[in-house]
mmCIF file of C-alpha atoms in Angstrom:
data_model
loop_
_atom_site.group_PDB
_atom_site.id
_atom_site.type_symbol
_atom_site.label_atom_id
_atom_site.label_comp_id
_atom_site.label_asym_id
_atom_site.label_seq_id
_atom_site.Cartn_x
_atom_site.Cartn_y
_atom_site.Cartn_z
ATOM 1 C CA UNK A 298 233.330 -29.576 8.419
ATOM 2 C CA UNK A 299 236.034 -28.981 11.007
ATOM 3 C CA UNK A 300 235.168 -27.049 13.982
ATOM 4 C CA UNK A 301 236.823 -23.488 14.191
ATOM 5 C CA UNK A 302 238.874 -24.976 17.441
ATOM 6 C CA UNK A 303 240.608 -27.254 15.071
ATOM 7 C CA UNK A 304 241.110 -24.707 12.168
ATOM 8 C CA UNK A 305 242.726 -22.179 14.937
ATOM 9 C CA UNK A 306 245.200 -25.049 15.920
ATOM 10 C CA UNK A 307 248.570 -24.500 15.153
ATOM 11 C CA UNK A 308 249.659 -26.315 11.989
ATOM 12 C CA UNK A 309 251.788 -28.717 13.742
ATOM 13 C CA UNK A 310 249.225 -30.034 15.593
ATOM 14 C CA UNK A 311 246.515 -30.265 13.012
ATOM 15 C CA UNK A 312 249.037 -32.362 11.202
ATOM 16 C CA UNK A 313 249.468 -34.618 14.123
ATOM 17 C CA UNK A 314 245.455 -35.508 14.316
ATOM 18 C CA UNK A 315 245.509 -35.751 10.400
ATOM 19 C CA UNK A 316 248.104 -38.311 10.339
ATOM 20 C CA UNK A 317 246.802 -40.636 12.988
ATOM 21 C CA UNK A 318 243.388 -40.108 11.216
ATOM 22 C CA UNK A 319 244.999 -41.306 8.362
ATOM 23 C CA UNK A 320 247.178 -43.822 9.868
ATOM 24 C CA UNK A 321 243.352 -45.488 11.254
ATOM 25 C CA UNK A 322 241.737 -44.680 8.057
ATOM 26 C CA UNK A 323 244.137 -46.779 6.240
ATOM 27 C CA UNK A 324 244.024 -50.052 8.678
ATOM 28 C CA UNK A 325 240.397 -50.328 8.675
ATOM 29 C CA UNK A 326 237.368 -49.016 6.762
ATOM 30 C CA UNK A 327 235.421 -46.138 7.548
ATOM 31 C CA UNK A 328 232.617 -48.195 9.670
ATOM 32 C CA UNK A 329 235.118 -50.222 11.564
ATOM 33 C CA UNK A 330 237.326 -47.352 12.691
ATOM 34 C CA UNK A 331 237.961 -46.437 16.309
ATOM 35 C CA UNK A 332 238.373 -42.295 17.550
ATOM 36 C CA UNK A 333 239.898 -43.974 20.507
ATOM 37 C CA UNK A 334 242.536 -45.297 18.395
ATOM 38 C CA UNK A 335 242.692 -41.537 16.472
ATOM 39 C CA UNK A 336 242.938 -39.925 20.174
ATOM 40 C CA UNK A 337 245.790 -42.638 21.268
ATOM 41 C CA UNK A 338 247.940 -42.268 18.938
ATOM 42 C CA UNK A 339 247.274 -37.903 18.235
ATOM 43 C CA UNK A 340 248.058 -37.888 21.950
ATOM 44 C CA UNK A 341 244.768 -35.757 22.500
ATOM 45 C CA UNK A 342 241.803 -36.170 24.935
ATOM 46 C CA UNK A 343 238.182 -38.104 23.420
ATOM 47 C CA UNK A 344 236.736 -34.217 24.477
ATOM 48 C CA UNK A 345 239.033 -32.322 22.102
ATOM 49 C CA UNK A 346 238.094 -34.911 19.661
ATOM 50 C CA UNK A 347 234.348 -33.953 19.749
ATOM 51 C CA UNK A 348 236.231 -30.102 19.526
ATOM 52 C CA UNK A 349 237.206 -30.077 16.536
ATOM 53 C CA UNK A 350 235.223 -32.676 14.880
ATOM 54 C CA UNK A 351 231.512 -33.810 15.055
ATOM 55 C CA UNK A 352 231.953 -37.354 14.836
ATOM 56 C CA UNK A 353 234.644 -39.475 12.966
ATOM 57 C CA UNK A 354 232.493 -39.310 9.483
ATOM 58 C CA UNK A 355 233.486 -35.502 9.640
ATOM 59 C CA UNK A 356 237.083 -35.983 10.100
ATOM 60 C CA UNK A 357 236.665 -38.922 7.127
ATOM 61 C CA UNK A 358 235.106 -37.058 4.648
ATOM 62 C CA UNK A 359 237.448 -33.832 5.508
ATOM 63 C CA UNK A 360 240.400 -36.040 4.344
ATOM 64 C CA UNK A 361 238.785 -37.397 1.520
ATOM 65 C CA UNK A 362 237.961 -33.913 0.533
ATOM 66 C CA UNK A 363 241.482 -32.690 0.849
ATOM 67 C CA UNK A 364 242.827 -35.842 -1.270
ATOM 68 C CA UNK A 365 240.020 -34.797 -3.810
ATOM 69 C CA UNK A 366 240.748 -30.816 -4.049
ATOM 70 C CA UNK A 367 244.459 -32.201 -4.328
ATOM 71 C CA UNK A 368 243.858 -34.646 -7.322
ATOM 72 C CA UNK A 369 241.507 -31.578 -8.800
ATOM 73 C CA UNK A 370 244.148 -29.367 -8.726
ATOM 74 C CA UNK A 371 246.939 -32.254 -10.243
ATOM 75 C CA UNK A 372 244.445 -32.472 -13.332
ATOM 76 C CA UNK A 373 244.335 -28.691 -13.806
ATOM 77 C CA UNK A 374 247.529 -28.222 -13.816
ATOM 78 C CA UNK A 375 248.114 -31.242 -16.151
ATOM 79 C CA UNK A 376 245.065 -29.572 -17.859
ATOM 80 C CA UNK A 377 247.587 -26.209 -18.357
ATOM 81 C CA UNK A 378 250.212 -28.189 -19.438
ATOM 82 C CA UNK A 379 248.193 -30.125 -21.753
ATOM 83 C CA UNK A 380 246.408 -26.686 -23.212
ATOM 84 C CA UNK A 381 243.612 -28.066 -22.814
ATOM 85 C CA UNK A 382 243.334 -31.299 -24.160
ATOM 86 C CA UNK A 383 241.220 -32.822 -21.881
ATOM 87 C CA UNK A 384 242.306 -36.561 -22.648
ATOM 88 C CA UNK A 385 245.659 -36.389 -23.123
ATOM 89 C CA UNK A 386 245.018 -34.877 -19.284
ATOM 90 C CA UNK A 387 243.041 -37.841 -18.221
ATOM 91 C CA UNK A 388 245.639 -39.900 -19.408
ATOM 92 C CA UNK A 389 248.460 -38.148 -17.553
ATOM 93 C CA UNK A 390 245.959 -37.693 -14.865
ATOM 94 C CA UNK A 391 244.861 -41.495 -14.296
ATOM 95 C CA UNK A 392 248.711 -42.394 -14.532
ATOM 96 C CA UNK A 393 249.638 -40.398 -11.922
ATOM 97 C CA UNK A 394 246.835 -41.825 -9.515
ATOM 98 C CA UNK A 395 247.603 -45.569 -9.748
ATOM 99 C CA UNK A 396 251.631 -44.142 -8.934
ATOM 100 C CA UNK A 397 250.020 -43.768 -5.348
ATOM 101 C CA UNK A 398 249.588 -47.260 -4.679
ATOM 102 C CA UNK A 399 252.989 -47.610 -4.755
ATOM 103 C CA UNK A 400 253.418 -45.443 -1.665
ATOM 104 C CA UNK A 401 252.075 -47.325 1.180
ATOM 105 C CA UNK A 402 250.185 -44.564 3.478
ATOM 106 C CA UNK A 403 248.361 -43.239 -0.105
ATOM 107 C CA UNK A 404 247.635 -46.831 -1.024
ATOM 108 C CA UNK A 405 245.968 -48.082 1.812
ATOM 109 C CA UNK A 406 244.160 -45.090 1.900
ATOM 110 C CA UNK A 407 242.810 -45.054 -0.884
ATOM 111 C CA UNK A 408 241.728 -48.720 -0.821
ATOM 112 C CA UNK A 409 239.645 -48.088 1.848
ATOM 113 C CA UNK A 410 237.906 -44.780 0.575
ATOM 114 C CA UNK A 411 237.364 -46.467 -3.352
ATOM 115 C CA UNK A 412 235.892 -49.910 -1.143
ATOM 116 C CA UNK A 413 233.704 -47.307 0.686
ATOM 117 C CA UNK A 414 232.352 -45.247 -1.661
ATOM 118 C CA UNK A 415 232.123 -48.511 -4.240
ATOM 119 C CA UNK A 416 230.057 -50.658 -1.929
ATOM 120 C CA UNK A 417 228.349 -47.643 0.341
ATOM 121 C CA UNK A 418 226.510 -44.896 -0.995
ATOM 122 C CA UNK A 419 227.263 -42.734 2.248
ATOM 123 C CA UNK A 420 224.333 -40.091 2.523
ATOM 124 C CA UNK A 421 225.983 -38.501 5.814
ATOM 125 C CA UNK A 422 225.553 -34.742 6.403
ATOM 126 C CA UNK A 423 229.043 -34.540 6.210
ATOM 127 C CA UNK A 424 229.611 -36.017 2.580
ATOM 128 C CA UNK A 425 227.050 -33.713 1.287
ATOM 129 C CA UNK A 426 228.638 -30.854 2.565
ATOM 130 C CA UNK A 427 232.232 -31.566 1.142
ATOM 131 C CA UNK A 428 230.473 -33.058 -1.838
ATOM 132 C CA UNK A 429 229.323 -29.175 -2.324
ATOM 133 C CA UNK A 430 232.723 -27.802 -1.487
ATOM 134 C CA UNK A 431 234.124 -29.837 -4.369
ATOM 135 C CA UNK A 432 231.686 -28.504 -7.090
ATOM 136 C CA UNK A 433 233.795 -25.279 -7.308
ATOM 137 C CA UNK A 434 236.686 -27.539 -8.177
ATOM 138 C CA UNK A 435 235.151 -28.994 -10.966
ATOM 139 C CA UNK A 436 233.504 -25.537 -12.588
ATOM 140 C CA UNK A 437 237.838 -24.486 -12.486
ATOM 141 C CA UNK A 438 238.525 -27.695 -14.867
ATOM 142 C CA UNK A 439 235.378 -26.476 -16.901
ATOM 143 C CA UNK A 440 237.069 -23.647 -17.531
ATOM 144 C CA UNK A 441 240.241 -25.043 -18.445
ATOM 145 C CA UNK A 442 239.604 -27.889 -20.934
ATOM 146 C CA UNK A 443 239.409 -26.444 -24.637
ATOM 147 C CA UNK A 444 236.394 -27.080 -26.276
ATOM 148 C CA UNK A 445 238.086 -27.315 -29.546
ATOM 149 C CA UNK A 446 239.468 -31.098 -29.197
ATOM 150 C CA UNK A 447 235.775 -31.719 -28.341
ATOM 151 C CA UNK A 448 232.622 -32.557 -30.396
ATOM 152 C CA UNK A 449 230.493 -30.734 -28.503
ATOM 153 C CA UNK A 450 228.125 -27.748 -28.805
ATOM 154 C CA UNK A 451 228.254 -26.463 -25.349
ATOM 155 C CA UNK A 452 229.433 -25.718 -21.729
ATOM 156 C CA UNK A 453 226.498 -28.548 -20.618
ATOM 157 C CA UNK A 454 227.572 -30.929 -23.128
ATOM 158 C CA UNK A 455 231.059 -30.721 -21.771
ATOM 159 C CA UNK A 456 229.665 -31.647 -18.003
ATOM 160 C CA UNK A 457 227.974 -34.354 -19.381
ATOM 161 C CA UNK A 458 231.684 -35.725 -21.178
ATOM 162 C CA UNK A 459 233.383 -34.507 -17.928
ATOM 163 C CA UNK A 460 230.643 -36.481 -15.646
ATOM 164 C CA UNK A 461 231.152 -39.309 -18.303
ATOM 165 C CA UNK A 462 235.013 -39.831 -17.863
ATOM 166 C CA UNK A 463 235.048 -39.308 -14.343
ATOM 167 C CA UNK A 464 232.552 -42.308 -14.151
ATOM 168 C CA UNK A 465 235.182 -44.371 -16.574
ATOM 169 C CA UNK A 466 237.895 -42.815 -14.206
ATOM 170 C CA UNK A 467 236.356 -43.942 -10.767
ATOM 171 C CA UNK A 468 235.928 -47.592 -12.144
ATOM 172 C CA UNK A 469 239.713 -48.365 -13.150
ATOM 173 C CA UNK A 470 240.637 -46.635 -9.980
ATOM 174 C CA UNK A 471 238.252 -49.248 -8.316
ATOM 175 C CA UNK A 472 240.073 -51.984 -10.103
ATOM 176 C CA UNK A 473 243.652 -51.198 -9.539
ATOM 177 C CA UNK A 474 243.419 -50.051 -5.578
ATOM 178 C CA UNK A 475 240.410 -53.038 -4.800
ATOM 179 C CA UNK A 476 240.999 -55.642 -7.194
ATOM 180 C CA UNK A 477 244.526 -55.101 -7.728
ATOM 181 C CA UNK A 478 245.318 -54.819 -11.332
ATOM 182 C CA UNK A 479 248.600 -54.642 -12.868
ATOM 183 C CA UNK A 480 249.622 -50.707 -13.624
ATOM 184 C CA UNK A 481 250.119 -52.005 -16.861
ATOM 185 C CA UNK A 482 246.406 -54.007 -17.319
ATOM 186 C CA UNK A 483 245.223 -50.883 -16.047
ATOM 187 C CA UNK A 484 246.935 -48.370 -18.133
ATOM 188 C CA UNK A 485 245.584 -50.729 -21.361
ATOM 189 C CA UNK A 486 241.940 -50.840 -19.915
ATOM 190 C CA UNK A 487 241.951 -47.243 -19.382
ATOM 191 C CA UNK A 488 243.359 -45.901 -22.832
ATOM 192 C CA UNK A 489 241.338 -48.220 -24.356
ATOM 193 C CA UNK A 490 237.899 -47.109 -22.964
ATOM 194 C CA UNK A 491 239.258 -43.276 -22.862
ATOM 195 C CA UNK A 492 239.810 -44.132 -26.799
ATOM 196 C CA UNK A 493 236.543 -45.223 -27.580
ATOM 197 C CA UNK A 494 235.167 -42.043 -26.266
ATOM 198 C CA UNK A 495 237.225 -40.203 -28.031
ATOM 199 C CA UNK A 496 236.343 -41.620 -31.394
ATOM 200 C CA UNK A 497 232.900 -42.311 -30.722
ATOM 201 C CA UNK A 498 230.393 -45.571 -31.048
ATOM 202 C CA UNK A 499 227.801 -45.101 -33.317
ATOM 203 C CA UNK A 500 228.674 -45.723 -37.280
ATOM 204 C CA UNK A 501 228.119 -43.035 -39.375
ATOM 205 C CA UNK A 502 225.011 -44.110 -41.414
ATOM 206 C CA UNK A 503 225.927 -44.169 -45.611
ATOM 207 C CA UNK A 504 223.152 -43.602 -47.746
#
């Protein structure tokens, strides 16, 4: 978590650390970036560095965790537009993501943090803690979806569809930012796996 010196910063220059986080964060991955190359270019001492951040997994995961409370709050408020439907939100949702890599800050980005988290389980102090800063996120989007498009009998049901999707999610995310598939490939691979949730696998048995 940032350090209360960095949180009592002035906006202006928080925003001038974030971005040449970011700027690093998007050349390299997480284990090969440099704080010296974070401190050249914010224009700050290596000290203040270790001020407002433990170590450069801190500052990492704090980004991720603000790109993640950002997407969270994109899919409720597709969610509200949506009243509730959670897929026709996914959809909207998923489209929306893959418009990022478009932009060339968000893709590289993004790149890096979907080839991190697909080929590192990280188990840093740091991840855990914005992993748990997140889970009050999700229980929001709970709330929202309406359990009426669902077959399901319960709030714990709906976790288990939520955890689920996000799983189907994370994977075509993988394979447009990593492996570079088409927006349009991807689009077809995710409706079509989205779709078979929706109508379900097993064959109704006829007596």
């Amino acid at each position: 978590m940032p350090k209360q010196t960095f949180l009592s910063l002035p906006e202006d220059k928080q925003n001038t650390l974030i971005q040449s986080a970011k700027k690093e964060f998007s050349r390299v991955p997480l284990h090969e970036a440099s704080v010296a190359n974070i401190i050249k270019d914010a224009g700050i001492p290596r000290g203040s560095f270790y001020q407002y951040f433990e170590d450069k997994e801190d500052l990492y995961y704090y980004l991720l965790n603000q790109v993640a409370q950002e997407n969270n709050k994109k899919l409720n408020s597709i969610l509200q537009e949506k009243k509730g439907n959670l897929f026709e939100a996914l959809l909207e949702q998923f489209r929306y993501m893959i418009s990022l890599r478009h932009h060339e800050e968000h893709n590289d980005f993004l790149r890096y943090a979907f080839l991190n988290m697909n080929h590192r389980k990280e188990n840093t102090m740091a991840n855990n803690i914005y992993k748990e800063s997140l889970k009050n996120e999700r229980s929001q989007t709970l709330e929202m979806v309406d359990p009426s498009f669902l077959n399901i009998e319960d709030k714990q049901e709906l976790s288990h569809v939520i955890r689920i999707v996000g799983a189907i999610t994370f994977h075509n995310l993988v394979q447009v930012f990593v492996h570079d598939l088409t927006d349009e490939d991807a689009i077809y691979n995710y409706e079509a796996q989205i779709s078979l949730i929706k109508k379900g696998l097993q064959r109704k048995e006829v007596d």
